[in-house]
Amino acid sequence: MLKASRINAFYGGSHILHGVDLEVPVLGRVAVIGRNGAGKSTLLKSIMNAGPTVNGEVRWEGQSIASLPTFKRARLGLQLVPEDRRIYQHLTVRENIQMAAYATAPGRKPIPAQEIVDRFPMLQPIAERGGGQISGGQQQMVAIARAIACRPRLLLLDEPTEGLAPAIVEQLAVSVRELCQAEQAALLLCEQNIWFARQTTDTVLVMDAGRIAFRGSWQEFDADPDIKQRHLAV
Ligand SMILES: Nc1ncnc2c1ncn2[C@@H]1O[C@H](COP(=O)(O)OP(=O)(O)OP(=O)(O)O)[C@@H](O)[C@H]1O
């Protein structure tokens, strides 16, 4: 479904990604893990054309999307939840979710906000609260809920567990797994939390200094303890 080939990405003169290849099949669930600064966020932004200068090929269902701006990629069904969540502080949680209508593909109806709230137990008590009056974990839930409301074909999550308490991380893993399944959405996840990545994906790529150092199943990842030592230890 998504095929990125030989991706090089740059911030000004800094060369961040070096010839990265990545594929997410229909209904695939792929994690990219790596240390701080490895280039994970840059990879997601490169796929969405949302920041770095990129060369290489990005194909969506066989068609090149390399020349498309971010909003057109979103309307094709690619939904990025960035690390900083981008919650509208002066809108309520419900209104934040309703904003999904503006990023949904033409011809597809967004999921109504009430239906989304019903499906996220954590959102029910805070649906009428302001976006600036909820915790970081709640903001993360709202950001993911808003992306799901667009009925994405591919959900791209950038470090969703950052700063969240372990109990919230567990709830988030359940919600992400269930919603991707219910909505038939594929998942591309960038994470440092290996537990969360393992709960929500079946293929893992290890990124180190802007290159993919390993790709395989979690079983293959576990079978090679050297990978952790060489590419993930700090
Ligand atoms: N806007 C920017 N301008 C210049 N350099 C940047 C910019 N954003 C990121 N970088 C640099 O690009 C490299 C990769 O950063 P990136 O955020 O992609 O890594 P990451 O793996 O997502 O790390 P983290 O887990 O800390 O978010 C780092 O060296 C970072 O300093």
Coordinates of N, CA and C and ligand atoms in Angstrom, one line a residue, residues 9-12 14-17 32-45 51-52 83 158-159 162 190-192 207 209-210, ligand 1:
A9 N 16.7 12.4 3.3 CA 16.0 13.6 3.8 C 17.0 14.6 4.4
F10 N 16.7 15.9 4.3 CA 17.7 16.9 4.7 C 17.0 18.0 5.5
Y11 N 17.6 18.5 6.5 CA 17.2 19.8 7.1 C 18.3 20.8 6.7
G12 N 18.1 21.7 5.8 CA 19.1 22.6 5.3 C 20.3 21.7 4.8
S14 N 21.9 19.5 6.6 CA 22.1 18.3 7.4 C 21.4 17.1 6.7
H15 N 22.2 16.1 6.4 CA 21.7 14.9 5.7 C 21.2 13.9 6.8
I16 N 19.9 13.7 7.0 CA 19.4 13.0 8.1 C 19.0 11.5 7.8
L17 N 18.3 11.3 6.7 CA 18.0 9.9 6.2 C 18.8 9.6 5.0
V32 N 8.9 1.4 13.8 CA 10.3 1.8 13.6 C 10.8 2.2 14.9
I33 N 11.8 1.6 15.4 CA 12.3 1.9 16.7 C 13.8 2.4 16.6
G34 N 14.3 3.1 17.6 CA 15.6 3.6 17.5 C 15.8 4.7 18.5
R35 N 17.1 5.0 18.8 CA 17.5 5.9 19.8 C 17.0 7.3 19.5
N36 N 17.0 8.2 20.5 CA 16.8 9.7 20.2 C 17.7 10.1 19.1
G37 N 17.0 10.9 18.1 CA 17.8 11.4 17.1 C 18.2 10.5 15.9
A38 N 17.6 9.3 16.0 CA 18.0 8.3 14.9 C 17.4 8.7 13.6
G39 N 16.3 9.5 13.6 CA 15.6 9.9 12.3 C 14.2 9.4 12.2
K40 N 13.6 8.9 13.2 CA 12.3 8.3 13.2 C 11.2 9.3 12.8
S41 N 11.2 10.4 13.5 CA 10.2 11.5 13.2 C 10.4 12.0 11.8
T42 N 11.7 12.2 11.4 CA 12.0 12.7 10.1 C 11.5 11.7 9.0
L43 N 11.5 10.4 9.3 CA 10.9 9.5 8.3 C 9.4 9.7 8.1
L44 N 8.7 9.8 9.2 CA 7.2 10.1 9.1 C 7.0 11.4 8.4
K45 N 7.7 12.4 8.8 CA 7.5 13.7 8.1 C 7.8 13.6 6.6
G51 N 8.0 18.8 6.3 CA 9.1 19.4 7.0 C 10.4 19.3 6.2
P52 N 11.1 18.1 6.3 CA 12.4 18.1 5.6 C 12.3 18.1 4.1
E83 N 4.3 14.1 17.2 CA 4.8 14.0 18.6 C 4.2 15.1 19.5
D158 N 3.7 9.1 15.9 CA 5.0 9.5 16.2 C 5.2 9.5 17.8
E159 N 5.8 8.5 18.3 CA 6.1 8.4 19.7 C 4.9 8.7 20.6
E162 N 5.2 8.9 24.6 CA 6.2 9.8 25.2 C 5.5 10.6 26.4
C190 N 6.3 5.0 15.1 CA 7.7 5.3 15.5 C 7.7 5.3 17.1
E191 N 8.6 4.6 17.7 CA 8.5 4.5 19.1 C 9.9 4.2 19.7
Q192 N 10.0 4.6 21.0 CA 11.2 4.1 21.8 C 10.7 3.1 22.8
M207 N 16.1 1.7 13.4 CA 16.8 2.8 12.7 C 17.9 3.3 13.5
A209 N 21.1 6.2 13.1 CA 21.8 7.2 12.3 C 21.2 7.4 10.9
G210 N 19.9 7.4 10.8 CA 19.3 7.6 9.5 C 19.3 6.5 8.5
Ligands
LIG1 N1 13.7 21.0 12.1 C1 15.0 20.5 12.2 N2 16.0 21.2 11.8 C2 17.3 20.7 11.8 N3 17.6 19.4 12.3 C3 16.6 18.7 12.7 C4 15.2 19.1 12.7 N4 14.4 18.2 13.2 C5 15.3 17.1 13.6 N5 16.5 17.4 13.3 C6 17.7 16.6 13.4 O1 17.5 15.4 12.7 C7 18.0 14.2 13.4 C8 16.9 13.2 13.5 O2 15.8 13.8 14.3 P1 14.4 13.0 14.5 O3 13.5 13.9 15.3 O4 14.0 12.5 13.2 O5 14.9 11.8 15.4 P2 14.0 10.8 16.2 O6 14.5 9.4 15.9 O7 12.6 11.0 15.9 O8 14.4 11.2 17.7 P3 13.4 11.5 19.0 O9 13.1 10.1 19.5 O10 14.4 12.2 19.9 O11 12.2 12.3 18.5 C9 18.5 14.7 14.7 O12 19.9 14.9 14.6 C10 17.8 16.1 14.9 O13 18.6 17.0 15.6

